[in-house]
């Protein structure tokens, strides 16, 4: 028997350390939180996606009284991006969350279903999807979704 040790590379930084393109994408994700429909959790999440053609597409969480019918910000943004720009690789996704009158201190991290959908985009376009997870105090930068979803199921 042997052990399989899985490692993930996550850059931990703060807003001031980012370049202008990263700051811009975070600010757009923060703006997108304000349009979320989250009357049940009151946890408003925004996602901003930079595509290979430099287009930026946003989304936010859309809740529903029948809760499984709602959708996270990441998937709302990704499905919209893929539906509008099916030929453009997904380059970067930035995610921010706003609750109780402020943006959260520590980074919001995508749920398992969103990780699986981001993985599909990475495989579909054969292009690593960079992930920027925003918190007021701490920001995580992950260079590819496989760091957040090791041993992922994929047919391809
Ligand atoms: N949510 C997202 O939209 N993205 C995440 O990364 C974490 C959670 C949403 C789902 C639900 O509408 C609310 O946040 C509370 O869980």
PDB file of C-alpha atoms and ligand atoms in Angstrom:
ATOM      1  CA  UNK A   1       0.000   0.000   0.000  1.00  0.00           C
ATOM      2  CA  UNK A   2       1.127   3.540  -0.593  1.00  0.00           C
ATOM      3  CA  UNK A   3      -0.270   6.996   0.086  1.00  0.00           C
ATOM      4  CA  UNK A   4      -1.265   9.431  -2.608  1.00  0.00           C
ATOM      5  CA  UNK A   5      -0.599  12.936  -1.340  1.00  0.00           C
ATOM      6  CA  UNK A   6      -2.546  15.622  -3.165  1.00  0.00           C
ATOM      7  CA  UNK A   7      -1.302  19.184  -3.108  1.00  0.00           C
ATOM      8  CA  UNK A   8      -2.955  22.356  -4.339  1.00  0.00           C
ATOM      9  CA  UNK A   9      -1.158  25.593  -5.084  1.00  0.00           C
ATOM     10  CA  UNK A  10      -3.077  28.623  -3.789  1.00  0.00           C
ATOM     11  CA  UNK A  11      -1.557  32.098  -3.781  1.00  0.00           C
ATOM     12  CA  UNK A  12      -2.687  34.033  -0.721  1.00  0.00           C
ATOM     13  CA  UNK A  13      -2.516  37.798  -1.095  1.00  0.00           C
ATOM     14  CA  UNK A  14      -4.388  41.043  -0.580  1.00  0.00           C
ATOM     15  CA  UNK A  15      -5.978  43.522  -2.956  1.00  0.00           C
ATOM     16  CA  UNK A  16      -2.986  45.873  -3.079  1.00  0.00           C
ATOM     17  CA  UNK A  17      -0.758  43.089  -4.391  1.00  0.00           C
ATOM     18  CA  UNK A  18      -2.905  42.487  -7.475  1.00  0.00           C
ATOM     19  CA  UNK A  19      -2.352  43.909 -10.948  1.00  0.00           C
ATOM     20  CA  UNK A  20      -4.866  46.272 -12.534  1.00  0.00           C
ATOM     21  CA  UNK A  21      -6.604  43.571 -14.591  1.00  0.00           C
ATOM     22  CA  UNK A  22      -7.119  41.398 -11.486  1.00  0.00           C
ATOM     23  CA  UNK A  23      -8.392  44.395  -9.499  1.00  0.00           C
ATOM     24  CA  UNK A  24     -10.763  45.289 -12.321  1.00  0.00           C
ATOM     25  CA  UNK A  25     -12.246  41.780 -12.469  1.00  0.00           C
ATOM     26  CA  UNK A  26     -12.736  41.738  -8.682  1.00  0.00           C
ATOM     27  CA  UNK A  27     -14.449  45.115  -8.763  1.00  0.00           C
ATOM     28  CA  UNK A  28     -16.810  43.876 -11.470  1.00  0.00           C
ATOM     29  CA  UNK A  29     -17.563  40.736  -9.392  1.00  0.00           C
ATOM     30  CA  UNK A  30     -18.241  42.981  -6.379  1.00  0.00           C
ATOM     31  CA  UNK A  31     -20.651  45.092  -8.456  1.00  0.00           C
ATOM     32  CA  UNK A  32     -22.395  41.906  -9.610  1.00  0.00           C
ATOM     33  CA  UNK A  33     -23.167  40.942  -5.986  1.00  0.00           C
ATOM     34  CA  UNK A  34     -25.474  43.942  -5.772  1.00  0.00           C
ATOM     35  CA  UNK A  35     -27.778  42.489  -8.422  1.00  0.00           C
ATOM     36  CA  UNK A  36     -28.006  39.024  -6.823  1.00  0.00           C
ATOM     37  CA  UNK A  37     -31.414  37.578  -5.968  1.00  0.00           C
ATOM     38  CA  UNK A  38     -30.761  36.104  -2.521  1.00  0.00           C
ATOM     39  CA  UNK A  39     -33.823  36.817  -0.355  1.00  0.00           C
ATOM     40  CA  UNK A  40     -33.474  33.506   1.518  1.00  0.00           C
ATOM     41  CA  UNK A  41     -29.783  33.368   2.468  1.00  0.00           C
ATOM     42  CA  UNK A  42     -29.141  37.112   2.211  1.00  0.00           C
ATOM     43  CA  UNK A  43     -25.689  36.039   1.013  1.00  0.00           C
ATOM     44  CA  UNK A  44     -25.142  37.846  -2.260  1.00  0.00           C
ATOM     45  CA  UNK A  45     -22.457  36.372  -4.504  1.00  0.00           C
ATOM     46  CA  UNK A  46     -21.111  37.903  -7.712  1.00  0.00           C
ATOM     47  CA  UNK A  47     -18.899  36.356 -10.372  1.00  0.00           C
ATOM     48  CA  UNK A  48     -17.035  38.055 -13.211  1.00  0.00           C
ATOM     49  CA  UNK A  49     -15.544  36.035 -16.037  1.00  0.00           C
ATOM     50  CA  UNK A  50     -12.770  37.193 -18.341  1.00  0.00           C
ATOM     51  CA  UNK A  51     -12.971  35.436 -21.709  1.00  0.00           C
ATOM     52  CA  UNK A  52     -10.175  34.875 -24.207  1.00  0.00           C
ATOM     53  CA  UNK A  53     -11.530  37.703 -26.402  1.00  0.00           C
ATOM     54  CA  UNK A  54     -11.252  40.065 -23.370  1.00  0.00           C
ATOM     55  CA  UNK A  55     -15.021  40.221 -22.993  1.00  0.00           C
ATOM     56  CA  UNK A  56     -16.168  40.243 -19.346  1.00  0.00           C
ATOM     57  CA  UNK A  57     -19.394  38.474 -18.415  1.00  0.00           C
ATOM     58  CA  UNK A  58     -21.013  38.591 -14.983  1.00  0.00           C
ATOM     59  CA  UNK A  59     -23.519  36.584 -12.976  1.00  0.00           C
ATOM     60  CA  UNK A  60     -24.822  36.332  -9.443  1.00  0.00           C
ATOM     61  CA  UNK A  61     -26.712  33.856  -7.315  1.00  0.00           C
ATOM     62  CA  UNK A  62     -30.373  33.408  -8.177  1.00  0.00           C
ATOM     63  CA  UNK A  63     -32.298  31.778  -5.341  1.00  0.00           C
ATOM     64  CA  UNK A  64     -35.710  30.156  -5.379  1.00  0.00           C
ATOM     65  CA  UNK A  65     -38.342  29.267  -2.790  1.00  0.00           C
ATOM     66  CA  UNK A  66     -37.822  25.675  -3.931  1.00  0.00           C
ATOM     67  CA  UNK A  67     -34.162  25.933  -2.978  1.00  0.00           C
ATOM     68  CA  UNK A  68     -32.553  23.349  -5.300  1.00  0.00           C
ATOM     69  CA  UNK A  69     -33.980  25.312  -8.220  1.00  0.00           C
ATOM     70  CA  UNK A  70     -31.689  28.253  -7.463  1.00  0.00           C
ATOM     71  CA  UNK A  71     -28.222  28.670  -8.935  1.00  0.00           C
ATOM     72  CA  UNK A  72     -24.850  29.908  -7.648  1.00  0.00           C
ATOM     73  CA  UNK A  73     -23.186  33.003  -9.088  1.00  0.00           C
ATOM     74  CA  UNK A  74     -20.364  31.026 -10.700  1.00  0.00           C
ATOM     75  CA  UNK A  75     -22.674  28.775 -12.724  1.00  0.00           C
ATOM     76  CA  UNK A  76     -25.014  31.639 -13.639  1.00  0.00           C
ATOM     77  CA  UNK A  77     -22.018  33.541 -15.048  1.00  0.00           C
ATOM     78  CA  UNK A  78     -20.401  30.530 -16.716  1.00  0.00           C
ATOM     79  CA  UNK A  79     -23.533  29.275 -18.420  1.00  0.00           C
ATOM     80  CA  UNK A  80     -24.269  32.784 -19.621  1.00  0.00           C
ATOM     81  CA  UNK A  81     -20.697  33.165 -20.927  1.00  0.00           C
ATOM     82  CA  UNK A  82     -20.850  29.820 -22.719  1.00  0.00           C
ATOM     83  CA  UNK A  83     -24.274  30.581 -24.164  1.00  0.00           C
ATOM     84  CA  UNK A  84     -23.227  33.974 -25.523  1.00  0.00           C
ATOM     85  CA  UNK A  85     -19.607  33.216 -26.482  1.00  0.00           C
ATOM     86  CA  UNK A  86     -19.399  29.472 -27.145  1.00  0.00           C
ATOM     87  CA  UNK A  87     -16.076  29.786 -28.990  1.00  0.00           C
ATOM     88  CA  UNK A  88     -14.240  31.804 -26.346  1.00  0.00           C
ATOM     89  CA  UNK A  89     -12.133  30.076 -23.717  1.00  0.00           C
ATOM     90  CA  UNK A  90     -12.787  31.000 -20.109  1.00  0.00           C
ATOM     91  CA  UNK A  91      -9.599  32.642 -18.856  1.00  0.00           C
ATOM     92  CA  UNK A  92     -10.355  33.862 -15.325  1.00  0.00           C
ATOM     93  CA  UNK A  93     -13.280  33.881 -12.924  1.00  0.00           C
ATOM     94  CA  UNK A  94     -13.396  36.263  -9.955  1.00  0.00           C
ATOM     95  CA  UNK A  95     -15.890  35.703  -7.134  1.00  0.00           C
ATOM     96  CA  UNK A  96     -16.986  38.072  -4.344  1.00  0.00           C
ATOM     97  CA  UNK A  97     -19.680  37.880  -1.663  1.00  0.00           C
ATOM     98  CA  UNK A  98     -21.647  40.537   0.213  1.00  0.00           C
ATOM     99  CA  UNK A  99     -23.676  39.890   3.349  1.00  0.00           C
ATOM    100  CA  UNK A 100     -24.876  41.789   6.434  1.00  0.00           C
ATOM    101  CA  UNK A 101     -24.013  45.115   4.816  1.00  0.00           C
ATOM    102  CA  UNK A 102     -20.431  44.364   3.798  1.00  0.00           C
ATOM    103  CA  UNK A 103     -18.145  42.253   1.664  1.00  0.00           C
ATOM    104  CA  UNK A 104     -16.829  39.222   3.500  1.00  0.00           C
ATOM    105  CA  UNK A 105     -13.330  39.289   5.043  1.00  0.00           C
ATOM    106  CA  UNK A 106     -12.209  35.844   3.940  1.00  0.00           C
ATOM    107  CA  UNK A 107     -12.534  34.530   0.384  1.00  0.00           C
ATOM    108  CA  UNK A 108     -15.757  32.900  -0.759  1.00  0.00           C
ATOM    109  CA  UNK A 109     -15.001  29.445  -2.171  1.00  0.00           C
ATOM    110  CA  UNK A 110     -17.078  27.724  -4.876  1.00  0.00           C
ATOM    111  CA  UNK A 111     -19.276  24.745  -4.043  1.00  0.00           C
ATOM    112  CA  UNK A 112     -18.575  21.298  -5.468  1.00  0.00           C
ATOM    113  CA  UNK A 113     -21.110  21.599  -8.281  1.00  0.00           C
ATOM    114  CA  UNK A 114     -19.584  24.896  -9.437  1.00  0.00           C
ATOM    115  CA  UNK A 115     -16.102  23.370  -9.352  1.00  0.00           C
ATOM    116  CA  UNK A 116     -17.326  20.576 -11.619  1.00  0.00           C
ATOM    117  CA  UNK A 117     -18.843  23.086 -14.054  1.00  0.00           C
ATOM    118  CA  UNK A 118     -15.658  25.197 -14.066  1.00  0.00           C
ATOM    119  CA  UNK A 119     -13.706  22.005 -14.784  1.00  0.00           C
ATOM    120  CA  UNK A 120     -15.912  21.362 -17.808  1.00  0.00           C
ATOM    121  CA  UNK A 121     -15.024  24.817 -19.179  1.00  0.00           C
ATOM    122  CA  UNK A 122     -11.319  24.164 -18.577  1.00  0.00           C
ATOM    123  CA  UNK A 123     -11.508  20.843 -20.466  1.00  0.00           C
ATOM    124  CA  UNK A 124     -13.816  22.151 -23.180  1.00  0.00           C
ATOM    125  CA  UNK A 125     -11.474  24.959 -24.195  1.00  0.00           C
ATOM    126  CA  UNK A 126      -8.257  23.178 -23.190  1.00  0.00           C
ATOM    127  CA  UNK A 127      -7.299  26.317 -21.321  1.00  0.00           C
ATOM    128  CA  UNK A 128      -6.628  26.608 -17.577  1.00  0.00           C
ATOM    129  CA  UNK A 129      -9.328  28.533 -15.737  1.00  0.00           C
ATOM    130  CA  UNK A 130      -7.732  30.937 -13.277  1.00  0.00           C
ATOM    131  CA  UNK A 131      -9.799  31.579 -10.159  1.00  0.00           C
ATOM    132  CA  UNK A 132      -9.678  34.707  -7.995  1.00  0.00           C
ATOM    133  CA  UNK A 133     -11.576  34.408  -4.727  1.00  0.00           C
ATOM    134  CA  UNK A 134     -12.095  37.739  -3.035  1.00  0.00           C
ATOM    135  CA  UNK A 135     -12.157  38.574   0.640  1.00  0.00           C
ATOM    136  CA  UNK A 136     -11.550  42.039   2.110  1.00  0.00           C
ATOM    137  CA  UNK A 137      -8.650  40.732   4.195  1.00  0.00           C
ATOM    138  CA  UNK A 138      -7.479  37.778   2.112  1.00  0.00           C
ATOM    139  CA  UNK A 139      -7.598  36.878  -1.576  1.00  0.00           C
ATOM    140  CA  UNK A 140      -6.893  33.428  -3.011  1.00  0.00           C
ATOM    141  CA  UNK A 141      -5.566  33.020  -6.533  1.00  0.00           C
ATOM    142  CA  UNK A 142      -5.671  29.541  -8.020  1.00  0.00           C
ATOM    143  CA  UNK A 143      -4.123  28.953 -11.437  1.00  0.00           C
ATOM    144  CA  UNK A 144      -6.367  26.090 -12.539  1.00  0.00           C
ATOM    145  CA  UNK A 145      -9.602  24.482 -11.349  1.00  0.00           C
ATOM    146  CA  UNK A 146      -7.943  21.082 -10.957  1.00  0.00           C
ATOM    147  CA  UNK A 147      -6.200  22.523  -7.880  1.00  0.00           C
ATOM    148  CA  UNK A 148      -9.656  22.927  -6.297  1.00  0.00           C
ATOM    149  CA  UNK A 149     -11.024  19.640  -7.631  1.00  0.00           C
ATOM    150  CA  UNK A 150      -8.366  16.936  -7.514  1.00  0.00           C
ATOM    151  CA  UNK A 151      -9.236  13.493  -8.879  1.00  0.00           C
ATOM    152  CA  UNK A 152     -12.112  15.094 -10.772  1.00  0.00           C
ATOM    153  CA  UNK A 153     -14.441  13.010 -12.867  1.00  0.00           C
ATOM    154  CA  UNK A 154     -14.064  13.735 -16.523  1.00  0.00           C
ATOM    155  CA  UNK A 155     -15.072  11.663 -19.523  1.00  0.00           C
ATOM    156  CA  UNK A 156     -12.371  13.182 -21.684  1.00  0.00           C
TER     157      UNK A 156
HETATM  158  N1  LIG B   1     -23.284  30.740  -3.350  1.00  0.00           N
HETATM  159  C1  LIG B   1     -22.784  31.126  -4.551  1.00  0.00           C
HETATM  160  O1  LIG B   1     -23.496  31.697  -5.389  1.00  0.00           O
HETATM  161  N2  LIG B   1     -21.475  30.889  -4.793  1.00  0.00           N
HETATM  162  C2  LIG B   1     -20.596  30.371  -3.884  1.00  0.00           C
HETATM  163  O2  LIG B   1     -19.413  30.223  -4.185  1.00  0.00           O
HETATM  164  C3  LIG B   1     -21.065  30.010  -2.557  1.00  0.00           C
HETATM  165  C4  LIG B   1     -22.540  30.040  -2.345  1.00  0.00           C
HETATM  166  C5  LIG B   1     -24.698  31.055  -3.054  1.00  0.00           C
HETATM  167  C6  LIG B   1     -25.655  29.907  -3.026  1.00  0.00           C
HETATM  168  C7  LIG B   1     -26.765  30.475  -2.176  1.00  0.00           C
HETATM  169  O3  LIG B   1     -27.618  31.283  -2.986  1.00  0.00           O
HETATM  170  C8  LIG B   1     -26.055  31.402  -1.208  1.00  0.00           C
HETATM  171  O4  LIG B   1     -24.782  31.659  -1.793  1.00  0.00           O
HETATM  172  C9  LIG B   1     -25.882  30.853   0.176  1.00  0.00           C
HETATM  173  O5  LIG B   1     -25.381  29.608   0.176  1.00  0.00           O
END
